[in-house]
Amino acid sequence: QKEVEQNSGPLSVPEGAIASLNCTYSDRVSQSFFWYRQYSGKSPELIMSIYSNGDKEDGRFTAQLNKASQYVSLLIRDSQPSDSATYLCAVKAQAGTALIFGKGTTLSVSS
Amino acid sequence: GAVVSQHPSWVICKSGTSVKIECRSLDFQATTMFWYRQFPKQSLMLMATSNEGSKATYEQGVEKDKFLINHASLTLSTLTVTSAHPEDSSFYICSATLAGGPSYNEQFFGPGTRLTVL
């Protein structure tokens, strides 16, 4: 059974702080890792993808991947109230196969 | 580019009726489409994987006779919930992957369909 684990939260941070979201996965052959943001009642939107060990930065977002530890994280710098949403970690074994989602972490950024 | 649409965006039906949900890739050809279901405050659960021109592959625990999936073309997949019951009320989301190219690894999501069965 392929599993993706996330802390459901809620994670509460003040505006301007760094939010750190974590995810672990069970399938060692996983090759692709994604972070999605989902607002209530909406479908997920892609924030970051990462395929190799290390850090990948895109604006205020940094994804970190450690395949040996089967761990992927997302850092959000200078958090804004508009970042308040549920963040879904998703893993894929190989191109063309389905994404397997974690349960998501709810982030609340207070102004 | 890479836009996926779903129709309808929401539907309310009576128990025992069937409901069809369409998923279209608007500006690309999708070799594979995926159907997910999401209950309130839960994550997306994969229901089935659909490849154009072949039978869908259903995940364990998903009744293939209840959730009929047809993927007749590279731009259209349909999910029919047959004899719907209140427990089928959920948010149904489709996604699609590009037929080759550098974005083959990405999944593009539709806006979802909210189904309420009375």
mmCIF file of C-alpha atoms in Angstrom:
data_model
loop_
_atom_site.group_PDB
_atom_site.id
_atom_site.type_symbol
_atom_site.label_atom_id
_atom_site.label_comp_id
_atom_site.label_asym_id
_atom_site.label_seq_id
_atom_site.Cartn_x
_atom_site.Cartn_y
_atom_site.Cartn_z
ATOM 1 C CA GLN A 1 0.000 0.000 0.000
ATOM 2 C CA LYS A 2 1.573 3.241 -1.133
ATOM 3 C CA GLU A 3 1.159 5.911 1.512
ATOM 4 C CA VAL A 4 1.854 9.598 1.771
ATOM 5 C CA GLU A 5 1.773 11.014 5.268
ATOM 6 C CA GLN A 6 1.270 14.600 6.337
ATOM 7 C CA ASN A 7 0.503 16.293 9.609
ATOM 8 C CA SER A 8 -3.090 17.468 9.229
ATOM 9 C CA GLY A 9 -2.522 20.573 11.331
ATOM 10 C CA PRO A 10 -3.833 23.166 11.539
ATOM 11 C CA LEU A 11 -0.515 24.936 11.285
ATOM 12 C CA SER A 12 -0.870 28.525 12.404
ATOM 13 C CA VAL A 13 1.748 31.162 11.640
ATOM 14 C CA PRO A 14 1.713 34.961 11.822
ATOM 15 C CA GLU A 15 1.929 37.025 8.672
ATOM 16 C CA GLY A 16 5.525 37.369 7.489
ATOM 17 C CA ALA A 17 6.734 34.191 9.184
ATOM 18 C CA ILE A 18 8.057 31.027 7.580
ATOM 19 C CA ALA A 19 5.640 28.119 7.297
ATOM 20 C CA SER A 20 7.169 24.656 7.161
ATOM 21 C CA LEU A 21 5.154 21.751 5.800
ATOM 22 C CA ASN A 22 6.382 18.160 5.898
ATOM 23 C CA CYS A 23 5.571 14.954 4.097
ATOM 24 C CA THR A 24 6.851 11.381 4.135
ATOM 25 C CA TYR A 25 6.154 8.652 1.618
ATOM 26 C CA SER A 26 6.398 4.883 1.746
ATOM 27 C CA ASP A 27 7.129 3.861 -1.853
ATOM 28 C CA ARG A 28 10.902 3.933 -2.401
ATOM 29 C CA VAL A 29 10.552 3.841 -6.185
ATOM 30 C CA SER A 30 8.729 7.186 -6.204
ATOM 31 C CA GLN A 31 10.386 9.542 -8.651
ATOM 32 C CA SER A 32 8.305 12.705 -8.719
ATOM 33 C CA PHE A 33 7.070 14.860 -5.893
ATOM 34 C CA PHE A 34 4.577 17.677 -5.940
ATOM 35 C CA TRP A 35 3.037 20.236 -3.637
ATOM 36 C CA TYR A 36 -0.494 21.404 -4.366
ATOM 37 C CA ARG A 37 -2.522 24.124 -2.721
ATOM 38 C CA GLN A 38 -6.252 23.649 -2.360
ATOM 39 C CA TYR A 39 -8.745 26.249 -1.292
ATOM 40 C CA SER A 40 -12.055 25.107 0.132
ATOM 41 C CA GLY A 41 -14.410 23.909 -2.575
ATOM 42 C CA LYS A 42 -11.794 24.183 -5.304
ATOM 43 C CA SER A 43 -9.591 21.683 -7.083
ATOM 44 C CA PRO A 44 -5.840 21.530 -6.323
ATOM 45 C CA GLU A 45 -3.410 23.888 -7.996
ATOM 46 C CA LEU A 46 0.224 23.007 -8.502
ATOM 47 C CA ILE A 47 2.755 25.024 -6.507
ATOM 48 C CA MET A 48 5.989 23.103 -6.849
ATOM 49 C CA SER A 49 7.401 19.976 -8.370
ATOM 50 C CA ILE A 50 10.728 18.412 -7.419
ATOM 51 C CA TYR A 51 12.458 15.366 -8.845
ATOM 52 C CA SER A 52 15.990 15.253 -7.411
ATOM 53 C CA ASN A 53 17.478 15.499 -3.950
ATOM 54 C CA GLY A 54 18.104 18.949 -2.581
ATOM 55 C CA ASP A 55 16.304 22.248 -2.648
ATOM 56 C CA LYS A 56 14.262 23.900 -5.352
ATOM 57 C CA GLU A 57 13.204 27.502 -4.986
ATOM 58 C CA ASP A 58 10.427 29.383 -6.742
ATOM 59 C CA GLY A 59 9.663 32.807 -5.364
ATOM 60 C CA ARG A 60 8.576 32.496 -1.746
ATOM 61 C CA PHE A 61 8.364 28.720 -1.986
ATOM 62 C CA THR A 62 11.165 26.212 -1.445
ATOM 63 C CA ALA A 63 10.712 22.485 -1.853
ATOM 64 C CA GLN A 64 13.205 20.110 -0.262
ATOM 65 C CA LEU A 65 13.612 16.452 -1.149
ATOM 66 C CA ASN A 66 15.546 13.725 0.630
ATOM 67 C CA LYS A 67 14.975 10.397 -1.088
ATOM 68 C CA ALA A 68 17.114 8.457 1.373
ATOM 69 C CA SER A 69 14.835 9.563 4.201
ATOM 70 C CA GLN A 70 11.733 9.441 1.965
ATOM 71 C CA TYR A 71 10.948 12.958 3.019
ATOM 72 C CA VAL A 72 9.800 16.059 1.181
ATOM 73 C CA SER A 73 9.018 19.470 2.608
ATOM 74 C CA LEU A 74 7.717 22.854 1.554
ATOM 75 C CA LEU A 75 8.822 26.144 3.059
ATOM 76 C CA ILE A 76 6.768 29.274 2.533
ATOM 77 C CA ARG A 77 8.653 32.457 3.310
ATOM 78 C CA ASP A 78 6.980 35.738 4.190
ATOM 79 C CA SER A 79 3.652 33.970 4.685
ATOM 80 C CA GLN A 80 0.582 35.933 3.670
ATOM 81 C CA PRO A 81 -3.060 35.529 4.739
ATOM 82 C CA SER A 82 -3.794 34.518 1.144
ATOM 83 C CA ASP A 83 -1.549 31.494 1.688
ATOM 84 C CA SER A 84 -4.140 30.119 4.106
ATOM 85 C CA ALA A 85 -5.268 26.882 2.482
ATOM 86 C CA THR A 86 -4.756 23.141 2.607
ATOM 87 C CA TYR A 87 -1.444 21.986 1.188
ATOM 88 C CA LEU A 88 -1.357 18.559 -0.384
ATOM 89 C CA CYS A 89 1.784 16.547 -0.862
ATOM 90 C CA ALA A 90 1.604 14.202 -3.864
ATOM 91 C CA VAL A 91 3.919 11.488 -5.073
ATOM 92 C CA LYS A 92 4.207 9.674 -8.373
ATOM 93 C CA ALA A 93 6.104 6.460 -9.102
ATOM 94 C CA GLN A 94 6.729 7.216 -12.769
ATOM 95 C CA ALA A 95 5.497 9.445 -15.546
ATOM 96 C CA GLY A 96 2.000 8.571 -16.702
ATOM 97 C CA THR A 97 0.909 7.007 -13.437
ATOM 98 C CA ALA A 98 -1.464 8.616 -10.981
ATOM 99 C CA LEU A 99 -0.545 10.991 -8.221
ATOM 100 C CA ILE A 100 -0.974 9.623 -4.727
ATOM 101 C CA PHE A 101 -1.992 12.333 -2.304
ATOM 102 C CA GLY A 102 -1.445 12.844 1.384
ATOM 103 C CA LYS A 103 -4.337 14.023 3.533
ATOM 104 C CA GLY A 104 -3.081 17.574 3.460
ATOM 105 C CA THR A 105 -1.958 20.129 6.025
ATOM 106 C CA THR A 106 -4.195 23.080 6.768
ATOM 107 C CA LEU A 107 -2.247 26.317 7.012
ATOM 108 C CA SER A 108 -3.647 29.406 8.651
ATOM 109 C CA VAL A 109 -1.765 32.694 8.329
ATOM 110 C CA SER A 110 -2.970 35.399 10.665
ATOM 111 C CA SER A 111 -2.595 39.096 9.911
ATOM 112 C CA GLY B 1 -2.290 25.994 -22.019
ATOM 113 C CA ALA B 2 -3.093 22.602 -20.472
ATOM 114 C CA VAL B 3 -6.634 23.441 -19.426
ATOM 115 C CA VAL B 4 -9.017 20.779 -18.192
ATOM 116 C CA SER B 5 -12.725 21.437 -17.892
ATOM 117 C CA GLN B 6 -15.478 19.516 -16.148
ATOM 118 C CA HIS B 7 -19.193 19.600 -16.650
ATOM 119 C CA PRO B 8 -21.349 20.073 -14.743
ATOM 120 C CA SER B 9 -19.674 22.003 -11.946
ATOM 121 C CA TRP B 10 -22.378 20.880 -9.559
ATOM 122 C CA VAL B 11 -25.352 18.576 -9.711
ATOM 123 C CA ILE B 12 -28.156 17.591 -7.362
ATOM 124 C CA CYS B 13 -30.037 14.407 -8.089
ATOM 125 C CA LYS B 14 -32.500 12.028 -6.484
ATOM 126 C CA SER B 15 -31.407 8.730 -5.043
ATOM 127 C CA GLY B 16 -31.488 5.959 -7.637
ATOM 128 C CA THR B 17 -30.776 8.137 -10.650
ATOM 129 C CA SER B 18 -27.606 8.147 -12.753
ATOM 130 C CA VAL B 19 -25.348 11.128 -13.228
ATOM 131 C CA LYS B 20 -22.760 11.681 -15.951
ATOM 132 C CA ILE B 21 -19.735 13.914 -15.436
ATOM 133 C CA GLU B 22 -17.612 15.012 -18.381
ATOM 134 C CA CYS B 23 -13.911 15.791 -18.291
ATOM 135 C CA ARG B 24 -12.318 17.510 -21.283
ATOM 136 C CA SER B 25 -8.787 18.546 -22.098
ATOM 137 C CA LEU B 26 -9.354 21.790 -23.985
ATOM 138 C CA ASP B 27 -6.028 22.531 -25.612
ATOM 139 C CA PHE B 28 -4.088 19.305 -25.532
ATOM 140 C CA GLN B 29 -4.443 15.604 -26.110
ATOM 141 C CA ALA B 30 -4.538 13.496 -22.975
ATOM 142 C CA THR B 31 -3.432 9.898 -23.205
ATOM 143 C CA THR B 32 -4.389 9.269 -19.623
ATOM 144 C CA MET B 33 -7.073 10.732 -17.417
ATOM 145 C CA PHE B 34 -7.578 10.112 -13.743
ATOM 146 C CA TRP B 35 -10.695 10.325 -11.624
ATOM 147 C CA TYR B 36 -10.497 11.294 -7.977
ATOM 148 C CA ARG B 37 -13.109 11.639 -5.267
ATOM 149 C CA GLN B 38 -12.815 13.901 -2.269
ATOM 150 C CA PHE B 39 -15.045 13.816 0.804
ATOM 151 C CA PRO B 40 -15.197 16.853 3.107
ATOM 152 C CA LYS B 41 -11.961 17.509 4.972
ATOM 153 C CA GLN B 42 -10.315 14.498 3.373
ATOM 154 C CA SER B 43 -7.724 14.142 0.662
ATOM 155 C CA LEU B 44 -8.173 13.169 -2.941
ATOM 156 C CA MET B 45 -8.676 9.455 -3.366
ATOM 157 C CA LEU B 46 -7.861 7.952 -6.733
ATOM 158 C CA MET B 47 -10.831 6.073 -8.156
ATOM 159 C CA ALA B 48 -9.594 4.974 -11.549
ATOM 160 C CA THR B 49 -7.096 5.504 -14.318
ATOM 161 C CA SER B 50 -8.487 5.856 -17.810
ATOM 162 C CA ASN B 51 -6.543 5.418 -21.030
ATOM 163 C CA GLU B 52 -8.008 6.401 -24.378
ATOM 164 C CA GLY B 53 -9.566 3.476 -26.170
ATOM 165 C CA SER B 54 -9.153 0.943 -23.397
ATOM 166 C CA LYS B 55 -10.936 -0.097 -20.236
ATOM 167 C CA ALA B 56 -10.336 1.912 -17.116
ATOM 168 C CA THR B 57 -8.271 0.524 -14.267
ATOM 169 C CA TYR B 58 -10.116 0.854 -10.984
ATOM 170 C CA GLU B 59 -8.548 1.183 -7.561
ATOM 171 C CA GLN B 60 -9.271 -1.393 -4.917
ATOM 172 C CA GLY B 61 -12.667 -0.862 -3.334
ATOM 173 C CA VAL B 62 -14.116 1.156 -6.214
ATOM 174 C CA GLU B 63 -17.078 -0.583 -7.859
ATOM 175 C CA LYS B 64 -16.560 -0.535 -11.612
ATOM 176 C CA ASP B 65 -20.220 -1.333 -12.277
ATOM 177 C CA LYS B 66 -21.292 1.654 -10.228
ATOM 178 C CA PHE B 67 -18.744 4.134 -11.523
ATOM 179 C CA LEU B 68 -18.664 3.715 -15.284
ATOM 180 C CA ILE B 69 -15.762 5.375 -17.031
ATOM 181 C CA ASN B 70 -15.520 5.931 -20.762
ATOM 182 C CA HIS B 71 -12.503 7.457 -22.487
ATOM 183 C CA ALA B 72 -13.557 7.502 -26.102
ATOM 184 C CA SER B 73 -11.180 10.175 -27.360
ATOM 185 C CA LEU B 74 -7.938 11.890 -26.427
ATOM 186 C CA THR B 75 -9.854 14.898 -25.140
ATOM 187 C CA LEU B 76 -12.874 13.435 -23.367
ATOM 188 C CA SER B 77 -13.465 11.080 -20.481
ATOM 189 C CA THR B 78 -16.787 10.574 -18.739
ATOM 190 C CA LEU B 79 -17.672 9.231 -15.318
ATOM 191 C CA THR B 80 -21.206 7.954 -14.804
ATOM 192 C CA VAL B 81 -22.394 7.346 -11.271
ATOM 193 C CA THR B 82 -25.126 4.764 -11.656
ATOM 194 C CA SER B 83 -28.005 4.394 -9.193
ATOM 195 C CA ALA B 84 -26.575 7.151 -7.049
ATOM 196 C CA HIS B 85 -27.138 7.119 -3.305
ATOM 197 C CA PRO B 86 -26.533 9.783 -0.650
ATOM 198 C CA GLU B 87 -23.196 8.196 0.271
ATOM 199 C CA ASP B 88 -21.993 8.944 -3.271
ATOM 200 C CA SER B 89 -22.287 12.653 -2.551
ATOM 201 C CA SER B 90 -18.784 13.993 -2.964
ATOM 202 C CA PHE B 91 -16.464 16.250 -4.929
ATOM 203 C CA TYR B 92 -15.335 14.482 -8.092
ATOM 204 C CA ILE B 93 -12.189 15.762 -9.754
ATOM 205 C CA CYS B 94 -10.589 14.626 -12.983
ATOM 206 C CA SER B 95 -7.053 15.194 -14.147
ATOM 207 C CA ALA B 96 -5.172 14.577 -17.348
ATOM 208 C CA THR B 97 -1.632 14.054 -18.510
ATOM 209 C CA LEU B 98 -0.216 15.263 -21.788
ATOM 210 C CA ALA B 99 0.442 12.790 -24.568
ATOM 211 C CA GLY B 100 4.215 13.060 -24.482
ATOM 212 C CA GLY B 101 6.358 16.153 -24.371
ATOM 213 C CA PRO B 102 8.248 17.782 -21.495
ATOM 214 C CA SER B 103 5.125 18.110 -19.364
ATOM 215 C CA TYR B 104 4.305 14.405 -19.521
ATOM 216 C CA ASN B 105 4.986 14.069 -15.812
ATOM 217 C CA GLU B 106 2.456 16.705 -14.803
ATOM 218 C CA GLN B 107 -1.195 16.183 -14.065
ATOM 219 C CA PHE B 108 -3.581 18.996 -14.897
ATOM 220 C CA PHE B 109 -6.722 19.132 -12.805
ATOM 221 C CA GLY B 110 -10.241 20.047 -13.732
ATOM 222 C CA PRO B 111 -12.254 22.376 -11.487
ATOM 223 C CA GLY B 112 -14.247 19.520 -9.986
ATOM 224 C CA THR B 113 -17.908 18.513 -9.861
ATOM 225 C CA ARG B 114 -19.891 18.682 -6.648
ATOM 226 C CA LEU B 115 -22.438 15.861 -6.561
ATOM 227 C CA THR B 116 -25.240 15.888 -4.021
ATOM 228 C CA VAL B 117 -27.599 12.937 -3.912
ATOM 229 C CA LEU B 118 -30.840 13.502 -2.036
#
